[in-house]
Short mmCIF file of C-alpha atoms and ligand atoms in Angstrom, two decimals:
data_model
loop_
_atom_site.label_atom_id
_atom_site.label_comp_id
_atom_site.label_asym_id
_atom_site.label_seq_id
_atom_site.Cartn_x
_atom_site.Cartn_y
_atom_site.Cartn_z
CA UNK A 3 174.30 30.55 149.76
CA UNK A 4 172.58 27.27 150.62
CA UNK A 5 170.70 25.40 147.86
CA UNK A 6 171.42 28.17 145.36
CA UNK A 7 170.45 26.14 142.31
CA UNK A 8 167.06 25.04 143.70
CA UNK A 9 166.30 28.54 145.03
CA UNK A 10 167.04 29.98 141.57
CA UNK A 11 164.62 27.45 140.05
CA UNK A 12 161.88 28.32 142.56
CA UNK A 13 162.35 32.03 141.76
CA UNK A 14 162.21 31.26 138.03
CA UNK A 15 159.02 29.19 138.33
CA UNK A 16 157.40 31.83 140.58
CA UNK A 17 157.90 34.34 137.74
CA UNK A 18 156.54 31.77 135.25
CA UNK A 19 153.40 31.44 137.43
CA UNK A 20 152.76 35.18 136.99
CA UNK A 21 153.77 35.31 133.32
CA UNK A 22 151.40 32.45 132.43
CA UNK A 23 148.43 33.85 134.37
CA UNK A 24 148.28 31.30 137.20
CA UNK A 25 148.58 34.15 139.73
CA UNK A 26 149.00 37.92 139.73
CA UNK A 27 151.64 40.04 141.52
CA UNK A 28 152.46 38.43 144.89
CA UNK A 29 149.56 35.95 145.00
CA UNK A 30 149.98 32.20 145.39
CA UNK A 31 153.09 30.42 146.58
CA UNK A 32 155.53 27.73 145.56
CA UNK A 33 157.85 25.34 147.35
CA UNK A 34 160.38 22.68 146.34
CA UNK A 35 162.09 20.13 148.57
CA UNK A 36 165.75 19.23 148.17
CA UNK A 37 165.67 15.40 148.24
CA UNK A 38 169.23 15.17 149.65
CA UNK A 39 168.80 17.37 152.73
CA UNK A 40 165.00 17.34 153.07
CA UNK A 41 165.13 21.16 153.31
CA UNK A 42 162.43 23.15 151.54
CA UNK A 43 162.84 26.27 149.35
CA UNK A 44 159.71 28.43 149.47
CA UNK A 45 158.60 31.81 148.13
CA UNK A 46 158.68 34.71 150.63
CA UNK A 47 155.49 36.21 152.04
CA UNK A 48 153.92 39.15 150.19
CA UNK A 49 156.73 39.86 147.73
CA UNK A 50 155.96 40.73 144.11
CA UNK A 51 157.35 37.87 142.00
CA UNK A 52 158.69 40.31 139.40
CA UNK A 53 161.15 41.48 142.08
CA UNK A 54 162.00 38.07 143.58
CA UNK A 55 165.60 36.93 143.12
CA UNK A 56 167.37 33.71 144.13
CA UNK A 57 168.36 34.92 147.64
CA UNK A 58 164.77 36.03 148.37
CA UNK A 59 163.63 32.40 148.27
CA UNK A 60 163.54 31.16 151.85
CA UNK A 61 165.08 27.88 153.03
CA UNK A 62 163.04 26.21 155.77
CA UNK A 63 163.01 22.85 157.52
CA UNK A 64 160.09 20.42 157.29
CA UNK A 65 158.42 22.05 160.31
CA UNK A 66 158.58 25.54 158.77
CA UNK A 67 161.57 26.81 160.78
CA UNK A 68 163.71 29.30 158.85
CA UNK A 69 167.14 27.89 157.96
CA UNK A 70 168.32 30.69 155.63
CA UNK A 71 166.82 33.85 154.13
CA UNK A 72 165.98 37.40 155.16
CA UNK A 73 162.20 37.37 154.74
CA UNK A 74 159.20 35.63 156.23
CA UNK A 75 158.32 32.40 154.39
CA UNK A 76 154.92 32.22 152.64
CA UNK A 77 151.86 32.45 154.91
CA UNK A 78 150.84 29.02 153.56
CA UNK A 79 154.01 27.41 154.95
CA UNK A 80 152.06 25.14 157.37
CA UNK A 81 150.27 23.60 154.38
CA UNK A 82 153.38 23.19 152.22
CA UNK A 83 155.33 21.49 155.03
CA UNK A 84 152.41 19.24 156.02
CA UNK A 85 151.88 18.02 152.44
CA UNK A 86 155.62 17.48 151.89
CA UNK A 87 155.92 15.54 155.17
CA UNK A 88 152.99 13.30 154.24
CA UNK A 89 153.88 12.71 150.60
CA UNK A 90 157.29 11.20 149.92
CA UNK A 91 156.26 10.75 146.26
CA UNK A 92 156.26 14.50 145.57
CA UNK A 93 158.74 17.35 146.12
CA UNK A 94 156.85 20.45 145.02
CA UNK A 95 153.69 22.28 146.08
CA UNK A 96 152.18 25.14 144.07
CA UNK A 97 149.22 27.29 145.09
CA UNK A 98 147.61 29.31 142.29
CA UNK A 99 144.57 31.50 141.70
CA UNK A 100 143.98 30.15 138.19
CA UNK A 101 140.59 31.51 137.14
CA UNK A 102 138.63 28.64 135.62
CA UNK A 103 139.74 26.10 138.22
CA UNK A 104 138.82 28.57 140.96
CA UNK A 105 135.31 28.92 139.49
CA UNK A 106 134.71 25.21 140.24
CA UNK A 107 135.54 26.01 143.87
CA UNK A 108 132.82 28.65 143.88
CA UNK A 109 130.07 26.29 142.71
CA UNK A 110 131.64 23.44 144.77
CA UNK A 111 131.66 21.09 141.79
CA UNK A 112 134.61 18.66 141.53
CA UNK A 113 136.34 18.98 138.15
CA UNK A 114 135.87 15.85 135.98
CA UNK A 115 138.70 14.66 133.75
CA UNK A 116 137.72 15.66 130.22
CA UNK A 117 141.21 16.08 128.70
CA UNK A 118 143.91 13.44 128.23
CA UNK A 119 146.58 15.91 129.40
CA UNK A 120 144.72 16.62 132.65
CA UNK A 121 144.13 12.91 133.29
CA UNK A 122 147.82 12.26 132.67
CA UNK A 123 149.06 14.76 135.29
CA UNK A 124 146.16 14.76 137.75
CA UNK A 125 144.89 11.19 137.69
CA UNK A 126 141.25 11.78 138.60
CA UNK A 127 138.45 14.26 139.30
CA UNK A 128 139.79 17.20 141.31
CA UNK A 129 138.08 17.55 144.71
CA UNK A 130 137.01 20.82 146.37
CA UNK A 131 138.15 21.60 149.92
CA UNK A 132 135.46 23.44 151.94
CA UNK A 133 136.13 27.14 152.49
CA UNK A 134 138.18 28.12 155.50
CA UNK A 135 140.52 31.09 156.02
CA UNK A 136 143.92 29.88 154.79
CA UNK A 137 147.31 30.07 156.52
CA UNK A 138 146.43 28.11 159.68
CA UNK A 139 147.37 24.55 160.76
CA UNK A 140 143.64 23.67 160.66
CA UNK A 141 143.40 24.82 157.05
CA UNK A 142 146.56 22.86 156.21
CA UNK A 143 144.98 19.70 157.64
CA UNK A 144 141.73 20.28 155.72
CA UNK A 145 143.46 20.77 152.36
CA UNK A 146 145.97 17.93 152.88
CA UNK A 147 143.11 15.59 153.73
CA UNK A 148 141.06 16.64 150.69
CA UNK A 149 144.14 16.26 148.46
CA UNK A 150 144.81 12.75 149.80
CA UNK A 151 147.02 10.85 147.37
CA UNK A 152 145.90 13.02 144.44
CA UNK A 153 147.90 15.69 142.63
CA UNK A 154 145.43 18.60 142.74
CA UNK A 155 142.83 20.13 145.00
CA UNK A 156 140.64 23.21 144.53
CA UNK A 157 140.18 25.45 147.58
CA UNK A 158 136.57 26.54 148.07
CA UNK A 159 136.06 30.26 147.33
CA UNK A 160 139.81 30.78 146.94
CA UNK A 161 142.06 29.04 144.36
CA UNK A 162 143.84 25.79 143.57
CA UNK A 163 146.85 23.74 144.57
CA UNK A 164 148.87 21.16 142.66
CA UNK A 165 151.74 18.93 143.73
CA UNK A 166 154.36 17.03 141.77
CA UNK A 167 157.76 15.35 141.79
CA UNK A 168 159.58 18.31 140.15
CA UNK A 169 159.00 22.00 139.46
CA UNK A 170 158.49 21.37 135.75
CA UNK A 171 155.97 18.54 136.36
CA UNK A 172 154.13 20.65 138.95
CA UNK A 173 153.98 23.65 136.61
CA UNK A 174 152.58 21.37 133.86
CA UNK A 175 150.02 19.98 136.29
CA UNK A 176 148.88 23.51 137.22
CA UNK A 177 148.25 24.24 133.54
CA UNK A 178 146.63 20.85 132.94
CA UNK A 179 144.21 21.71 135.77
CA UNK A 180 143.46 25.17 134.41
CA UNK A 181 143.11 23.95 130.79
CA UNK A 182 140.83 21.12 131.92
CA UNK A 183 138.65 23.60 133.83
CA UNK A 184 138.50 26.06 130.93
CA UNK A 185 137.71 23.42 128.31
CA UNK A 186 135.05 21.89 130.56
CA UNK A 187 133.47 25.34 130.94
CA UNK A 188 133.57 25.91 127.17
CA UNK A 189 132.18 22.44 126.48
CA UNK A 190 129.27 23.10 128.83
CA UNK A 191 128.28 26.06 126.62
CA UNK A 192 128.09 23.66 123.65
CA UNK A 193 126.42 20.68 125.25
CA UNK A 194 127.05 17.93 127.77
CA UNK A 195 130.76 17.25 128.40
CA UNK A 196 131.72 13.56 128.33
CA UNK A 197 134.42 12.73 130.90
CA UNK A 198 137.14 10.21 130.04
CA UNK A 199 136.32 6.68 131.30
CA UNK A 200 137.90 6.00 134.75
CA UNK A 201 140.03 3.12 133.43
CA UNK A 202 141.48 5.38 130.72
CA UNK A 203 142.27 8.06 133.34
CA UNK A 204 144.02 5.41 135.44
CA UNK A 205 146.00 4.18 132.41
CA UNK A 206 147.15 7.71 131.52
CA UNK A 207 148.12 8.57 135.09
CA UNK A 208 150.03 5.31 135.52
CA UNK A 209 152.03 6.21 132.40
CA UNK A 210 152.76 9.66 133.91
CA UNK A 211 153.88 8.18 137.26
CA UNK A 212 156.21 5.76 135.51
CA UNK A 213 157.80 8.48 133.39
CA UNK A 214 157.85 11.57 135.62
CA UNK A 215 157.47 10.53 139.24
CA UNK A 216 160.77 8.72 139.53
ZN1 LIG B 321 145.68 32.22 147.64
#
């Protein structure tokens, strides 16, 4: 089997996405690029993550062509491949339906950085991509453009996406996004949330890049 170790890790993190509430059942998707070959391991389309094993993870090239695997790759493959082609600084893309982050995409309010952990992983306010039906090249372009050089983007009326240099860093970023959204929501019930100053956000994210992005 090609890229067995990386495929096993993608399967393991897909299950972790479900277990930690970032998605339910077969929702969301996850990809990881092998830096040596440039090939991408991605979750299969419509398969319950509880049942996903190493060989179910599809191997595709950077244009989405299937290299190995018996399923169809995720419907969001055009987006994963586009982001990975554009961003040599990251290797993983994770799409979640995490609840509090998604709520910001329903009121179309970018998420400010109110937690040190979120600022560390995400590096700035998280933008909202306008709603469009996902899974198309046009949607991929829209989300990739809204993401820019950032590490997270919220999809209007849908969910969220995070990127990172490794599966563990990307998984942490997904939780930093969700925790930041939940704490912001809680803080708004108590009063007026005070975001971290931009220079502090920059300082934290620079530290993260130096320690995790290499
Ligand atoms: Zn989705």
